[in-house]
Short mmCIF file of C-alpha atoms and ligand atoms in Angstrom, two decimals:
data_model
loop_
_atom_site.label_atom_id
_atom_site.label_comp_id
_atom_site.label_asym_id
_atom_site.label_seq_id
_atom_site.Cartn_x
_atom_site.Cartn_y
_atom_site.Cartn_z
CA UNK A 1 11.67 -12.42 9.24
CA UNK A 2 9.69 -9.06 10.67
CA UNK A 3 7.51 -9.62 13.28
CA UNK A 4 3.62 -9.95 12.68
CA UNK A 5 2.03 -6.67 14.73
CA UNK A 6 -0.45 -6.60 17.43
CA UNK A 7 -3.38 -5.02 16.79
CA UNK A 8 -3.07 -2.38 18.54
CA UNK A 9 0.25 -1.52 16.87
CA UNK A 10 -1.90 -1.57 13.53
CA UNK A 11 -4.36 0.82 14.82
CA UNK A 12 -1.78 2.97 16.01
CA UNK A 13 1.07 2.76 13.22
CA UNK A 14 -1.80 2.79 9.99
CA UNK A 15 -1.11 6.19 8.20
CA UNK A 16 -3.78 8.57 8.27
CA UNK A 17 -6.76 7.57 5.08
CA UNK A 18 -5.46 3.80 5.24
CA UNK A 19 -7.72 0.97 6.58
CA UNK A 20 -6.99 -2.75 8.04
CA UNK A 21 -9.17 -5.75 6.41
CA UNK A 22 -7.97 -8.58 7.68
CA UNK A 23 -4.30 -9.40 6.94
CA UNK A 24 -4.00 -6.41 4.68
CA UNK A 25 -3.91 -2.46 4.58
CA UNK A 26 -5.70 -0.99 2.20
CA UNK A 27 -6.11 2.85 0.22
CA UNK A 28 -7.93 3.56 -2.72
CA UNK A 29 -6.44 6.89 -4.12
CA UNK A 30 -8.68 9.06 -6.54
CA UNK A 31 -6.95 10.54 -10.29
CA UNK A 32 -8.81 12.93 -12.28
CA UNK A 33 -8.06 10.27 -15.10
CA UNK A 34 -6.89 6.70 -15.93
CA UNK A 35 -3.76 7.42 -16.95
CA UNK A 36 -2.77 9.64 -13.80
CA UNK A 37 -3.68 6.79 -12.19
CA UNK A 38 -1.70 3.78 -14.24
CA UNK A 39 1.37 6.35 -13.73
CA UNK A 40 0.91 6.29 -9.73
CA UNK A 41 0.53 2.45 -10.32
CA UNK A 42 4.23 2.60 -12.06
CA UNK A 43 5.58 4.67 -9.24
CA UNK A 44 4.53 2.72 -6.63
CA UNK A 45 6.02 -0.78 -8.73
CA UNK A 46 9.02 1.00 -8.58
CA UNK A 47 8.95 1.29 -4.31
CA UNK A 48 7.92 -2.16 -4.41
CA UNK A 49 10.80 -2.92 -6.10
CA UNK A 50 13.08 -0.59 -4.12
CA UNK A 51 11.85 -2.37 -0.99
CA UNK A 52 11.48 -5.87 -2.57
CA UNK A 53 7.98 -5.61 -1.00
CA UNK A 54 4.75 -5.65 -3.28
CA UNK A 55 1.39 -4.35 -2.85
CA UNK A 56 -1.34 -6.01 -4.39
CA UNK A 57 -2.32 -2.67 -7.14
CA UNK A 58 -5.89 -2.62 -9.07
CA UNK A 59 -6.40 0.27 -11.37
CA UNK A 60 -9.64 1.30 -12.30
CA UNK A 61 -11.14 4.16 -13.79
CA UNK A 62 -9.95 7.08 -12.51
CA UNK A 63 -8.73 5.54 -9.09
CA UNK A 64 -6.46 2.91 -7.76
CA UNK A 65 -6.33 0.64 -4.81
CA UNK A 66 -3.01 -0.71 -2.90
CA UNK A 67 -3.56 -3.28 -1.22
CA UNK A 68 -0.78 -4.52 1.56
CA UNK A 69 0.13 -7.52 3.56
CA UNK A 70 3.52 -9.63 4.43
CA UNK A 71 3.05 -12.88 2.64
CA UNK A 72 5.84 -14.89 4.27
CA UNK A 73 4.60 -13.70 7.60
CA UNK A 74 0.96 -14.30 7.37
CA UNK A 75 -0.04 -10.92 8.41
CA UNK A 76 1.05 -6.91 8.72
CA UNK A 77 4.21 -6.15 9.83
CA UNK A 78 6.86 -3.29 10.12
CA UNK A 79 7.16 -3.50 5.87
CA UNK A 80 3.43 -2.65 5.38
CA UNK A 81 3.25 -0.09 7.73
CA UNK A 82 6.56 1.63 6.38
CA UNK A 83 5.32 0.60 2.32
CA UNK A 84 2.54 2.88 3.36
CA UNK A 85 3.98 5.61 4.53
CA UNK A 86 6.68 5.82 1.64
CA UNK A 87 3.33 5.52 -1.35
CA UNK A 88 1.88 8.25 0.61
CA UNK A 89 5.49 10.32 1.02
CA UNK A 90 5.08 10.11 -3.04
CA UNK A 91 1.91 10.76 -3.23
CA UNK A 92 2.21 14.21 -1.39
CA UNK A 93 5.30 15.25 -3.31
C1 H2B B 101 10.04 -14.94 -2.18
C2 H2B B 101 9.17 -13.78 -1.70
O1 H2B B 101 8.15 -13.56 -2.56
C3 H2B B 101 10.07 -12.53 -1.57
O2 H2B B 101 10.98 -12.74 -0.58
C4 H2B B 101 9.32 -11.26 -1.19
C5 H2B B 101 8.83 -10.52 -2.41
N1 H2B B 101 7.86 -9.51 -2.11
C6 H2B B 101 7.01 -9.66 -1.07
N2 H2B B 101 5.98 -8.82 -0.91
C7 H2B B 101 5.08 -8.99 0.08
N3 H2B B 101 4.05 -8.14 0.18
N4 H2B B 101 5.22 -10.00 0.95
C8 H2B B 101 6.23 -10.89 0.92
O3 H2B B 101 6.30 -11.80 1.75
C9 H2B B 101 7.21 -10.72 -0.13
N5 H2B B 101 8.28 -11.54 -0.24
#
């Protein structure tokens, strides 16, 4: 059971472009169409999987928001933070 974080560990930990509401972390990312988009979606099912930790994903036209929080816990903990930084490690490559 990880460890809900303080917020100041949020503030500090939160990758670069990624924003706290609430109990979540949130990015939209921007494709220059849908199906770039619904691809990135598959990718990052396939993390979620990997890490048995899953964002809340809604694609739209042309962009798609992830949406994280630690269900069990109530809150953002160490497996947000790190979800993040892998989606955005995949994102880049
Ligand atoms: C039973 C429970 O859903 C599982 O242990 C995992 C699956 N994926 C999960 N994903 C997220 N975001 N939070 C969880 O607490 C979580 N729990």
């Amino acid at each position: 059971m990880a460890d809900l974080l303080s917020d100041d560990e949020i503030e500090t930990q939160l990758p670069d472009d990624w924003t706290r509401e609430g109990d979540e972390i949130v990015r939209t990312y921007e494709f220059d169409d849908y199906l770039r988009g619904v691809n990135f979606a598959q990718m990052v099912g396939e993390i979620a999987e990997a890490q048995f930790h899953h964002p809340e994903i809604v694609i739209r036209y042309a962009e798609v928001e992830i949406r994280l929080t630690s269900h069990e816990e109530g809150g953002i903990t160490d497996a947000d933070i790190e979800m993040a930084g892998l989606i955005e490690s995949e994102r880049d490559a």
